[in-house]
Coordinates of C-alpha atoms and ligand atoms in Angstrom, one line a residue:
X484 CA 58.2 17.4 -30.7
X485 CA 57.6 16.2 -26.7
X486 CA 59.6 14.9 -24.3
X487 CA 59.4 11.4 -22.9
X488 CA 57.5 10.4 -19.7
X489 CA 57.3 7.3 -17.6
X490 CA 59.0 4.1 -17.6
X491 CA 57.0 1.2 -19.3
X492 CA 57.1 -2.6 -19.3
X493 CA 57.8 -4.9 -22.9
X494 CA 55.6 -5.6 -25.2
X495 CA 56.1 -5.4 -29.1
X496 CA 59.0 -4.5 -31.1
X497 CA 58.0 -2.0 -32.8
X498 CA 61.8 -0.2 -33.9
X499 CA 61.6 -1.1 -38.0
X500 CA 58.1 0.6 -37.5
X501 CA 58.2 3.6 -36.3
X502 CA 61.1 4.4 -34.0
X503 CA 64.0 6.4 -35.5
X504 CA 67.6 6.8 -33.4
X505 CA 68.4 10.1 -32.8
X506 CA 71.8 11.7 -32.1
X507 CA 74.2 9.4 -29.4
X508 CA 72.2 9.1 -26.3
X509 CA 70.2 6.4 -26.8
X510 CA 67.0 8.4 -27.5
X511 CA 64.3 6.8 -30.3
X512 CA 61.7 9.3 -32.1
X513 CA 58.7 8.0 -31.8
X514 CA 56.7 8.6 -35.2
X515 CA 53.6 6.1 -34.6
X516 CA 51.3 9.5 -34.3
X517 CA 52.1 13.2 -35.3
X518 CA 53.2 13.8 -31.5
X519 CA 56.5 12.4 -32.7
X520 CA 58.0 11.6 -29.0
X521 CA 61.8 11.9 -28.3
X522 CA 61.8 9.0 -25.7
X523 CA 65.2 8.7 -23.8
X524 CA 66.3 5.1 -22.8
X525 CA 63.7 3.6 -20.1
X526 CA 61.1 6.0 -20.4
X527 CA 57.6 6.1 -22.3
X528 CA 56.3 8.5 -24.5
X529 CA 53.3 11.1 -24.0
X530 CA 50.5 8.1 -24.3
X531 CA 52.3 5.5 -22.2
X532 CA 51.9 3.2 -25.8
X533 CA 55.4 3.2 -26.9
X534 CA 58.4 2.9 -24.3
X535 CA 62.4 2.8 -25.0
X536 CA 63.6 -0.2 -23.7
X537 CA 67.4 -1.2 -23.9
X538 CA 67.1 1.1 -27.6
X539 CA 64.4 -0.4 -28.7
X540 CA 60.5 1.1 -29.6
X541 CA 58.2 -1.4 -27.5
X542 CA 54.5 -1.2 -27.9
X543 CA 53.7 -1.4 -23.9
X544 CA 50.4 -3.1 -24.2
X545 CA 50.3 -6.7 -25.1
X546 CA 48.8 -8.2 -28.4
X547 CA 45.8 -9.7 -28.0
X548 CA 44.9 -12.3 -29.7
X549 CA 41.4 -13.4 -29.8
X550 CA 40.7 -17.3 -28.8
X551 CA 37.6 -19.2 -29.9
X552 CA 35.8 -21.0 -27.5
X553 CA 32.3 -22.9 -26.7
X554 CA 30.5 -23.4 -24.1
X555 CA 30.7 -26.9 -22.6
X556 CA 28.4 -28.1 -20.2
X557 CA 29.3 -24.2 -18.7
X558 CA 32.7 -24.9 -19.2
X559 CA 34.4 -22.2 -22.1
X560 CA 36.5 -24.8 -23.9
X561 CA 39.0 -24.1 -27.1
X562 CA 36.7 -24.4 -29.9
X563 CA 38.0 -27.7 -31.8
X564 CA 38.5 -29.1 -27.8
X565 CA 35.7 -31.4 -29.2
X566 CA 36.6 -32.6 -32.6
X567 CA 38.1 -35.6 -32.4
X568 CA 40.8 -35.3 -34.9
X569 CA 42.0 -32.1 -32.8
X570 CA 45.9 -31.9 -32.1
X571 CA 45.4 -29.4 -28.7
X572 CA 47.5 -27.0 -31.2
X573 CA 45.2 -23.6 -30.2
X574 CA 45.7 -22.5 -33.5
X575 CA 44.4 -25.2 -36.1
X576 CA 41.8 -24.1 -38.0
X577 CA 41.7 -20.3 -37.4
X578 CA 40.7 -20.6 -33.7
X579 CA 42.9 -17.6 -33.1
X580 CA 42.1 -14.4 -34.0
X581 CA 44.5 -11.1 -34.5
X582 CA 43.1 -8.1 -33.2
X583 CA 44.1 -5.0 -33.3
X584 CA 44.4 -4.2 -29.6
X585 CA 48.5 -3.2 -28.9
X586 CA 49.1 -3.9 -32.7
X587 CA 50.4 -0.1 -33.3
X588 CA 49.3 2.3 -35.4
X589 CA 50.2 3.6 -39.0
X590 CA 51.1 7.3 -39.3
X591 CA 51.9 8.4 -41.6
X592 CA 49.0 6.6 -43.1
X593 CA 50.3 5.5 -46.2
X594 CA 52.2 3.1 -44.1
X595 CA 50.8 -0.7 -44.6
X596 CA 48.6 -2.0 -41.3
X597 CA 51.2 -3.3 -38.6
X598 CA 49.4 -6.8 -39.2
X599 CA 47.9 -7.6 -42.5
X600 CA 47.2 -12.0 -41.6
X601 CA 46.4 -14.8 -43.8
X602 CA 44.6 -17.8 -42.5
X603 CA 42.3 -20.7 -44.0
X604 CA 38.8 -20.4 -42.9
X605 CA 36.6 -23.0 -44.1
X606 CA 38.4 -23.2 -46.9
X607 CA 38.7 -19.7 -48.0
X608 CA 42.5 -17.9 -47.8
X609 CA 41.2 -14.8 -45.7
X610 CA 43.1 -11.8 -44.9
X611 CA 42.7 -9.5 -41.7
X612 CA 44.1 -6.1 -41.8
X613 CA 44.9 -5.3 -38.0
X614 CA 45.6 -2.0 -36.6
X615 CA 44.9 0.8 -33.5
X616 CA 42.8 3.2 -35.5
X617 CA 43.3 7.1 -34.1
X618 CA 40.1 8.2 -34.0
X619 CA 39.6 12.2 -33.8
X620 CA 36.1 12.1 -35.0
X621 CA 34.6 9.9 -32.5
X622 CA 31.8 10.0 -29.6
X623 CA 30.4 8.1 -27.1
X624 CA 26.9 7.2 -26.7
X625 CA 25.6 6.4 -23.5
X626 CA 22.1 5.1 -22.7
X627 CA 21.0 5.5 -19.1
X628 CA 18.2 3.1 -18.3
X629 CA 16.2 5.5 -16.3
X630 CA 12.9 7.1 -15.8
X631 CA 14.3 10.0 -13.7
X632 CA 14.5 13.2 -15.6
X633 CA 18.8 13.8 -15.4
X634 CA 18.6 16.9 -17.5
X635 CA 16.9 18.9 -20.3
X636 CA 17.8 17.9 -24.1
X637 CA 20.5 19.5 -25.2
X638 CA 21.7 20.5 -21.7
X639 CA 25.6 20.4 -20.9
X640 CA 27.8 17.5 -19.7
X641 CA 30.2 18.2 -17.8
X642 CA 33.3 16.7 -16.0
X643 CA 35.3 18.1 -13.7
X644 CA 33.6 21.4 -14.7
X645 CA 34.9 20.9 -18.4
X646 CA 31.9 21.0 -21.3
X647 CA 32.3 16.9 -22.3
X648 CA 28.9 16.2 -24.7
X649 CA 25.1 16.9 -23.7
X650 CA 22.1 14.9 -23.2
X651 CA 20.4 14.1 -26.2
X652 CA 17.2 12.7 -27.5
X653 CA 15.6 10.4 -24.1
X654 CA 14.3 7.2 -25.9
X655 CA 12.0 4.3 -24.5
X656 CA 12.6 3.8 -20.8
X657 CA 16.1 5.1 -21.0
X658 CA 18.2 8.6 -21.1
X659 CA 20.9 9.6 -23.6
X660 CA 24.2 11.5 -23.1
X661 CA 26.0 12.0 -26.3
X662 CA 30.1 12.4 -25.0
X663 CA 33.0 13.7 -26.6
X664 CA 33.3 14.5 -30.8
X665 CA 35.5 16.3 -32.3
X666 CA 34.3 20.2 -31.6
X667 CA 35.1 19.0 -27.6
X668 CA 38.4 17.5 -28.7
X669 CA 40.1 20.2 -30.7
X670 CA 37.4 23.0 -30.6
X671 CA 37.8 24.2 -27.3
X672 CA 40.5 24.7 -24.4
X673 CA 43.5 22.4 -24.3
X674 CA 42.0 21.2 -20.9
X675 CA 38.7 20.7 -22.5
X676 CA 40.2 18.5 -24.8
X677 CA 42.0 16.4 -22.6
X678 CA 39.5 15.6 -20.0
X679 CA 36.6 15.0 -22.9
X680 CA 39.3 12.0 -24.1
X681 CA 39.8 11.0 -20.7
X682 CA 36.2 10.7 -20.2
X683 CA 35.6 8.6 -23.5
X684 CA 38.4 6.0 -22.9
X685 CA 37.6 5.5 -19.3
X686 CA 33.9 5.0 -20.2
X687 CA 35.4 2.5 -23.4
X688 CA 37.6 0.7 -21.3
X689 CA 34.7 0.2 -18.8
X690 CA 35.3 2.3 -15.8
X691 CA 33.1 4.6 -14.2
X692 CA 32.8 7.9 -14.6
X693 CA 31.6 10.5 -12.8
X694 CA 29.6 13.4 -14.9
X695 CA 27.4 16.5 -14.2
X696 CA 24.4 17.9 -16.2
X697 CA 24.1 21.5 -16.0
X698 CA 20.5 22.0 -14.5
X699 CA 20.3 18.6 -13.7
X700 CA 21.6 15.5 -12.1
X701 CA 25.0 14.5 -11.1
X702 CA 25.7 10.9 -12.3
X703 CA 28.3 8.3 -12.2
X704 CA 28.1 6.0 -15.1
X705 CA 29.7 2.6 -15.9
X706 CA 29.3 0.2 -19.3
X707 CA 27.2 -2.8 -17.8
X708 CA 26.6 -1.2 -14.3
X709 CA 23.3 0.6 -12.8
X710 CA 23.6 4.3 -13.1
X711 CA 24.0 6.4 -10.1
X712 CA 21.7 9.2 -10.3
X713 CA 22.1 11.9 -7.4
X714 CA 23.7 9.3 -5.5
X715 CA 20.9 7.1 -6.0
X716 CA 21.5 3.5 -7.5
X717 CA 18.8 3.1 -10.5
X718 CA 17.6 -0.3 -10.2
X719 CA 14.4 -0.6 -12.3
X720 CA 14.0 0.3 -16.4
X721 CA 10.3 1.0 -16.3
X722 CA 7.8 -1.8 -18.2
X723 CA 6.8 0.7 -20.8
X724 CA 5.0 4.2 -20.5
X725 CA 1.9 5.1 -18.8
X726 CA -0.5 4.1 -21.5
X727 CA 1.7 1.1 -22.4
X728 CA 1.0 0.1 -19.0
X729 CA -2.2 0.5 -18.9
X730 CA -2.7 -1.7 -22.3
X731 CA -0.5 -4.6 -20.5
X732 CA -2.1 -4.7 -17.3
X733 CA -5.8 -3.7 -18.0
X734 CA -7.4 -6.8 -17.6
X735 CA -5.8 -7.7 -14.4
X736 CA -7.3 -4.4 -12.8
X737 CA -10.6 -4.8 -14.2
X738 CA -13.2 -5.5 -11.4
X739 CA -10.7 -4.8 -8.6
X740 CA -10.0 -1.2 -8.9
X741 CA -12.7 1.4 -10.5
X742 CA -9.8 3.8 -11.8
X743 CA -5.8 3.4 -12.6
X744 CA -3.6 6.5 -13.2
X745 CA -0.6 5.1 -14.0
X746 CA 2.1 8.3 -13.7
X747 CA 4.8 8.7 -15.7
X748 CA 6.4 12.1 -17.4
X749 CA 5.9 11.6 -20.9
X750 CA 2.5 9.9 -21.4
X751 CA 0.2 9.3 -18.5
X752 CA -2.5 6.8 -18.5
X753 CA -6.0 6.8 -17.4
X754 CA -8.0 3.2 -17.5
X755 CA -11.1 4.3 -17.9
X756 CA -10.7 6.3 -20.8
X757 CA -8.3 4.9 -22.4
X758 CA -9.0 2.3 -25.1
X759 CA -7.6 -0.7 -23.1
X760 CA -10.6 0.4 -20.2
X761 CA -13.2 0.9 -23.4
X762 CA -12.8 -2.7 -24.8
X763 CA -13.3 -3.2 -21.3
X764 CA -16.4 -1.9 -20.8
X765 CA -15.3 0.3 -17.7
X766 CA -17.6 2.7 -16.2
X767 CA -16.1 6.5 -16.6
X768 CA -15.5 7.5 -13.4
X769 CA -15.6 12.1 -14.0
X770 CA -12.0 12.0 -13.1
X771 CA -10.2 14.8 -13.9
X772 CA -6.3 15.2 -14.9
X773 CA -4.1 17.8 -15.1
X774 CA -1.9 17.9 -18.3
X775 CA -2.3 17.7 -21.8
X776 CA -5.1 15.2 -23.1
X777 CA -3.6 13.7 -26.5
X778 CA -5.7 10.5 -27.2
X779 CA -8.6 9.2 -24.9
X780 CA -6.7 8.0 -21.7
X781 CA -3.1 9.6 -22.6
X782 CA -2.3 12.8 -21.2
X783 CA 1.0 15.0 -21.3
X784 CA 2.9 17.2 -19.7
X785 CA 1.1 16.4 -15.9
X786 CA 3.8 17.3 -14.2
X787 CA 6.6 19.1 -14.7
X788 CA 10.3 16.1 -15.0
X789 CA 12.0 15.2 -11.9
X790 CA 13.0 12.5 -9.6
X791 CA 9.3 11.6 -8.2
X792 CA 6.9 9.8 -9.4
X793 CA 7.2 8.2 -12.9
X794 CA 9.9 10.7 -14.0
X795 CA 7.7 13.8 -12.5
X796 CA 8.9 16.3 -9.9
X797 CA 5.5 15.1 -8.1
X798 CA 6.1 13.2 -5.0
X799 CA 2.3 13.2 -4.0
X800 CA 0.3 11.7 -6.9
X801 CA -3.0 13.0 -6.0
X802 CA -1.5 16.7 -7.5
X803 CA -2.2 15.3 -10.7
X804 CA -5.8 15.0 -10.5
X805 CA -7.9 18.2 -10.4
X806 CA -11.0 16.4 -9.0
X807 CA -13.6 14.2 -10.3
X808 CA -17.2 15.3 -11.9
X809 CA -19.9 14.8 -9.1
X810 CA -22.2 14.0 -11.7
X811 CA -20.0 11.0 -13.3
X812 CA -18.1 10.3 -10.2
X813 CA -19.2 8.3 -6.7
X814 CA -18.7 8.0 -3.3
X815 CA -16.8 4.8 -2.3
X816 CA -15.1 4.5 -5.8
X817 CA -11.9 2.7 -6.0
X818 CA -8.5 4.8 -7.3
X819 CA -4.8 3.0 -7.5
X820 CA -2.2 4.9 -8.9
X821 CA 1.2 3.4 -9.4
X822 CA 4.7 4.8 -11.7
X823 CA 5.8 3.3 -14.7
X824 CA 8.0 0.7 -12.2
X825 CA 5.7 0.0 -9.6
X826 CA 8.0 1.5 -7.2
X827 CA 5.2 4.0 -6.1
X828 CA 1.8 3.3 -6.0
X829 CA -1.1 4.6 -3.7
X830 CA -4.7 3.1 -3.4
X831 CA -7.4 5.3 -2.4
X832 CA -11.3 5.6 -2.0
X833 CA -13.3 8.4 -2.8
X834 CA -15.4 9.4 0.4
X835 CA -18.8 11.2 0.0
X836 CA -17.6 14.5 -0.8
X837 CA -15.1 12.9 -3.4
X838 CA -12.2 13.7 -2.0
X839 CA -9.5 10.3 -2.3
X840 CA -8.7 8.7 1.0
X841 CA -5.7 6.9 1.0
X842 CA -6.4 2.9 2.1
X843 CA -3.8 0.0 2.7
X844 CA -4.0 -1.7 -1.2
X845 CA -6.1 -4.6 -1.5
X846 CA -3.9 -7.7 -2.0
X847 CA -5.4 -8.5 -6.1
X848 CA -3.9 -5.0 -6.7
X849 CA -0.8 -5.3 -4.9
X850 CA 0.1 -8.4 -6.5
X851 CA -0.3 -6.3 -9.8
X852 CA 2.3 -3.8 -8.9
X853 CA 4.2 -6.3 -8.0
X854 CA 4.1 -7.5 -11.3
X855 CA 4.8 -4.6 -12.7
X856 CA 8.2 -4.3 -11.0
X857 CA 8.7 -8.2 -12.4
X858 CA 8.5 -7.0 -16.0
X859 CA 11.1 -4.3 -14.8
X860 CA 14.3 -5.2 -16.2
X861 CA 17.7 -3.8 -14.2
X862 CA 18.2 -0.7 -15.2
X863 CA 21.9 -0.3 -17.3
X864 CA 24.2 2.0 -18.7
X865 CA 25.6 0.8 -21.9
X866 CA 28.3 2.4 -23.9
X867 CA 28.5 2.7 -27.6
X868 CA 31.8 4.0 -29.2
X869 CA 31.2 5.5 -32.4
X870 CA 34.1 6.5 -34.8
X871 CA 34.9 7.2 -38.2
X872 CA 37.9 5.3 -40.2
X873 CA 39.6 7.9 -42.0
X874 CA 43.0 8.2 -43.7
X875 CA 45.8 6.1 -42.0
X876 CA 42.6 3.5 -41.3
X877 CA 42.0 2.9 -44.9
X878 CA 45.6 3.7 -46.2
X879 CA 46.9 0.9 -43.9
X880 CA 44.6 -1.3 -45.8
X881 CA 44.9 -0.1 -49.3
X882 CA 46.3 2.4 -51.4
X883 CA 43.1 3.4 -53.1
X884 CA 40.9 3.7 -49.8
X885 CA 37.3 4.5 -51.7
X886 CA 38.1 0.1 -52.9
X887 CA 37.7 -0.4 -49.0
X888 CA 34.9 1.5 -48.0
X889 CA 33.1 -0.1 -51.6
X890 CA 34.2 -3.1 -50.6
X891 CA 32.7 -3.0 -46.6
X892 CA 29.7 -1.6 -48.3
X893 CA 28.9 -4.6 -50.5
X894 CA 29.8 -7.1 -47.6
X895 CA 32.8 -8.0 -48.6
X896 CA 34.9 -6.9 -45.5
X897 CA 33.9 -7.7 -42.5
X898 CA 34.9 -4.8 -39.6
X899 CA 35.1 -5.8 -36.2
X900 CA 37.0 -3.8 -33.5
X901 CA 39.1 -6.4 -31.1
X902 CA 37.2 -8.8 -32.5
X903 CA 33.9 -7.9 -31.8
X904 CA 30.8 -6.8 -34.2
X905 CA 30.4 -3.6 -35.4
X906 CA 27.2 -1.7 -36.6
X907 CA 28.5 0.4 -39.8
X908 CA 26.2 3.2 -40.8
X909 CA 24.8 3.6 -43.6
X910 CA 25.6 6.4 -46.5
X911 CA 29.3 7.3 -46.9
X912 CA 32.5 6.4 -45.3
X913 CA 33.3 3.7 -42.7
X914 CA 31.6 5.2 -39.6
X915 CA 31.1 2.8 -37.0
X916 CA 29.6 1.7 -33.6
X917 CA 30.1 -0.9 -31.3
X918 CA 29.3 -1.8 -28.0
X919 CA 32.1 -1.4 -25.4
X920 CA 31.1 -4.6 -23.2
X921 CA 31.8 -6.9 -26.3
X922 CA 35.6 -5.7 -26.8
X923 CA 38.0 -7.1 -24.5
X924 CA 39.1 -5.0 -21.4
X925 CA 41.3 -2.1 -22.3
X926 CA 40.7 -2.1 -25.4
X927 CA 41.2 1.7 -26.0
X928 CA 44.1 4.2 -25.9
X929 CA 44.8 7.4 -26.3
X930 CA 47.2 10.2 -28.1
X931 CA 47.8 13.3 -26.6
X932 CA 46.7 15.6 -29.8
X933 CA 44.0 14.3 -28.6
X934 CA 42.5 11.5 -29.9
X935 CA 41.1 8.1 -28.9
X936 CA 42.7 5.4 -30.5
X937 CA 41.1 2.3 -30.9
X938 CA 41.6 -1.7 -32.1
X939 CA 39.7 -2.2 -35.6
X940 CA 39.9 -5.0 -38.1
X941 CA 39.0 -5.8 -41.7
X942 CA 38.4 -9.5 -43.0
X943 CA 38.0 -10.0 -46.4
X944 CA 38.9 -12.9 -49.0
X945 CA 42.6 -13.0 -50.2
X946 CA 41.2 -12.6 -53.8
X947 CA 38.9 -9.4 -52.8
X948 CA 41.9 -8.1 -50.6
X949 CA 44.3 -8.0 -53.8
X950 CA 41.3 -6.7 -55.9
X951 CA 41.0 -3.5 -53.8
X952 CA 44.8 -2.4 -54.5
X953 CA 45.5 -4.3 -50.5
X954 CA 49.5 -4.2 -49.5
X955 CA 49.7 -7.8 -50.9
X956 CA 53.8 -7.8 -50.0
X957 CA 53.1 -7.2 -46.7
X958 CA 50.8 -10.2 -45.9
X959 CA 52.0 -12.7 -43.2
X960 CA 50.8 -16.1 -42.1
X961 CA 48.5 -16.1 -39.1
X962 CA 50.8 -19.3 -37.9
X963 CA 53.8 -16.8 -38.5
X964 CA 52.4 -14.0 -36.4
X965 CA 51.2 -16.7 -33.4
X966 CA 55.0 -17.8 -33.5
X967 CA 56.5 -14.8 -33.2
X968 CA 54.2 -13.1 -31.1
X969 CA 52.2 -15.4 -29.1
X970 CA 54.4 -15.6 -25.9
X971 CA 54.1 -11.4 -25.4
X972 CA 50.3 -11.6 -26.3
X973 CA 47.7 -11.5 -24.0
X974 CA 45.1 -14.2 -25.2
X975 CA 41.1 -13.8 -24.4
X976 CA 38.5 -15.8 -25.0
X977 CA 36.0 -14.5 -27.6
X978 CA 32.9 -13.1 -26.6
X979 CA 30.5 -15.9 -26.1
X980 CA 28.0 -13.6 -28.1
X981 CA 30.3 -12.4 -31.2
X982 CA 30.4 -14.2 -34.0
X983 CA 33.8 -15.4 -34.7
X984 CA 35.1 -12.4 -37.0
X985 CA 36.7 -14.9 -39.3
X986 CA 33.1 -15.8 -40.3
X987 CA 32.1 -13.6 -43.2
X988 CA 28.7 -15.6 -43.4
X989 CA 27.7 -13.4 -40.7
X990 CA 28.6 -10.0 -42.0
Ligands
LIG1034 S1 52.2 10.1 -28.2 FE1 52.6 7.9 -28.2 S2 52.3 7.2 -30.3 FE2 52.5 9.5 -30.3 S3 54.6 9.8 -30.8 FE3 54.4 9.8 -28.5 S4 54.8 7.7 -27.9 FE4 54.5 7.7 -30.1

């Protein structure tokens, strides 16, 4: 058992659920996770969740209740603002949704769902099982829209000198941290624990976050916000790889420039020889790269991965080429080389002993690189929460939890988490992602075992919900819980880009 903490606004009663009156001075046990908080009269427990206000157990975060709207000439309007038999109630016709952001947990997990909500939808009597999932087997995926080399794979994260995830598999354009899981959680020191959860709710609820790579860069990462890479803001995702950019661009070279090298770590392109400059009928022009030819025109390894030039530690491209065959090559010939972003490029001209020198770059070429930053997009960090639904999850739902995770497998339960889409993986259990920037702000928690919780629904029809073995007894009116709880909810309009979770259709 733990002490109280802080003091703690109102929010939700949530006494008859898990708060138990001990001995005569006021103080309420707290069973809503296995902490199990004595909280004395005006104070919070150990997560800040749950607060003891005038002998009650008050969930301190607000409901929130999930609003549909459209988009009216730019205007986000209730959804039914338009219908002309509309009667301005905000709830007619399902336009509200419950999620489970400050709903409350279930611990233990036999315990029914704190909200289990009936409403008509299209005609169909739907139920949504609402509740704050506490998620030990979780992570956080982070894609870092960069070509700058941050760190090698499998290379440590760390914050504030604790061992939080590692960088994982780079993909197209962009660089991957993998944060948090279980082995951080509850494998390692106490502090180690607590900082890897900090780490994973800040990034969830959208805040930045400052991280180091061992070896590598330090970063500062926010959901929806350019990275910061060695204090650097990132501002371009490159248009493709070397050779990709050498495919898209091609024919606007062709007859201004008699060689592109387009630099970039993974796979650097040569025009020439690569099939883009073939189809072209370019000249070859002897030059001769450093690296790793794979195909005609695609060479790895050049350099070794850095900060420079295309995600190479080179800062002077001309490194990269070892020289150029006097018997292919001539005086006079024409060399750009630009990165992946066209953020660096150099034009040069071979002189009579073919050695480059570097010229101002004819305007038709400039324009290209220009156009190559267009086709940039901004670079981004996007977070992805991914967590398992395990025992109190599906016990809250039903009593025979394999009937759920059937049942979201054949489409008939929709999961969203506040509201917003989830991708559900394939193979067994309920293991979900979603992206961060599609929840509502604050959407996450935390318990100091520790664990993340997080908001996470399941809509199903009233006759598949009694099918599975659901808690039938326990299922209230949506109008019900907007009456009793609508004037201590916090109401949000739905992401313009979610379908509305009622919507099955769209599972
Ligand atoms: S940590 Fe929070 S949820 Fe857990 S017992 Fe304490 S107050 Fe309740």
């Amino acid at each position: 058992m733990k002490d109280e903490q802080k003091s703690a606004p109102q929010g939700i009663d949530r006494t008859e659920m898990f708060g138990a009156r001990e001995g005569d001075e006021g103080i309420i046990r707290c069973d809503a996770c296995p902490v199990l908080c004595r909280i004395r009269p005006g104070r919070s427990g150990a997560c800040d969740r749950y607060a003891n206000v005038d002998g009650r157990l008050i969930r301190t975060d607000p409901l929130v209740m999930a609003q549909r709207t459209r988009d009216v000439g730019g205007e986000m309007v209730p959804f039914l603002a338009n219908e002309p038999n509309w009667d301005g109630n905000p709830i007619t016709g399902s336009d509200v949704f419950v999620t489970g952001i400050g709903s409350g947990t279930t611990y233990p997990d036999y315990k029914p769902a704190p909200f289990i909500v009936s409403s008509d939808y299209e005609g169909v009597d739907t139920v949504t099982v609402v509740t704050e999932g506490i998620f030990s087997y979780c992570g956080v995926k982070v894609k870092i829209d960069t070509d700058r080399h941050i760190g090698s794979e499998t290379a440590a994260v760390r914050s504030k000198g604790e061992h939080v995830g590692h960088v994982t598999t780079a993909e197209y354009g962009s660089q991957m941290l993998s944060l948090g899981g279980v082995n951080h959680l509850t494998g390692g020191t106490k502090k180690e624990g607590n900082i890897t959860c900090g780490v994973m709710k800040a990034l969830c609820n959208k805040q930045p976050v400052e991280l180091t790579i061992d070896d590598g860069s330090n970063l500062v990462v926010q959901a929806g916000k350019a990275p910061v890479i060695d204090g650097i803001v990132e501002q371009r995702m490159r248009v493709g790889c070397g050779s990709a950019t050498i495919g898209i661009f091609a024919q606007q070279w062709h007859g201004e420039a008699d060689e592109v090298v387009v630099v970039d770590d993974h796979i650097t392109g040569v025009l020439s020889e690569h099939q883009a400059g073939k189809v072209l009928h370019m000249p070859s022009t002897g030059i001769r790269m450093r690296g790793r030819r794979s195909t005609p025109g695609r060479y790895f390894q050049v350099a070794e991965p850095g900060s420079g030039w295309g995600g190479t530690d080179i800062k002077d491209p001309l490194e990269i080429i070892e020289g150029f065959d006097e018997k292919v090559a001539w005086p006079g010939m024409r060399l750009l080389m630009t990165s992946t972003t066209g953020e660096d490029a150099l034009y040069c001209i071979l002189d009579d002993d073919l050695n480059p020198a570097e010229e101002d770059i004819p305007h038709p070429l400039q324009v290209v690189v220009e156009r190559i930053g267009e086709n940039c997009e901004p670079s981004l960090s996007t977070v992805l929460f991914m967590g398992g639904a395990g025992g109190s999850l599906r016990a809250g739902v039903t009593e025979n939890p394999v009937h759920l995770t059937r049942s979201v497998r054949n489409r008939l339960t929709r999961v969203t988490m506040g509201g917003a889409p989830v991708y559900v993986w394939p193979g067994g259990g309920i293991t979900t992602m979603v992206d961060v920037l599609k929840m509502p702000d604050d959407s996450f928690g935390h318990i100091p075992t520790p664990a993340i919780v997080a908001p996470i629904e399941f809509t199903l029809a009233r006759n598949d919900y009694a099918e599975l073995g659901g808690h039938a007894g326990h299922i209230t009116s949506l109008t019900d819980v907007v009456e009793e709880f609508m004037d201590v909810a916090r109401r949000e309009s739905s992401h313009p880009d979610n379908p509305w979770p009622l919507d099955r259709r769209t599972v």
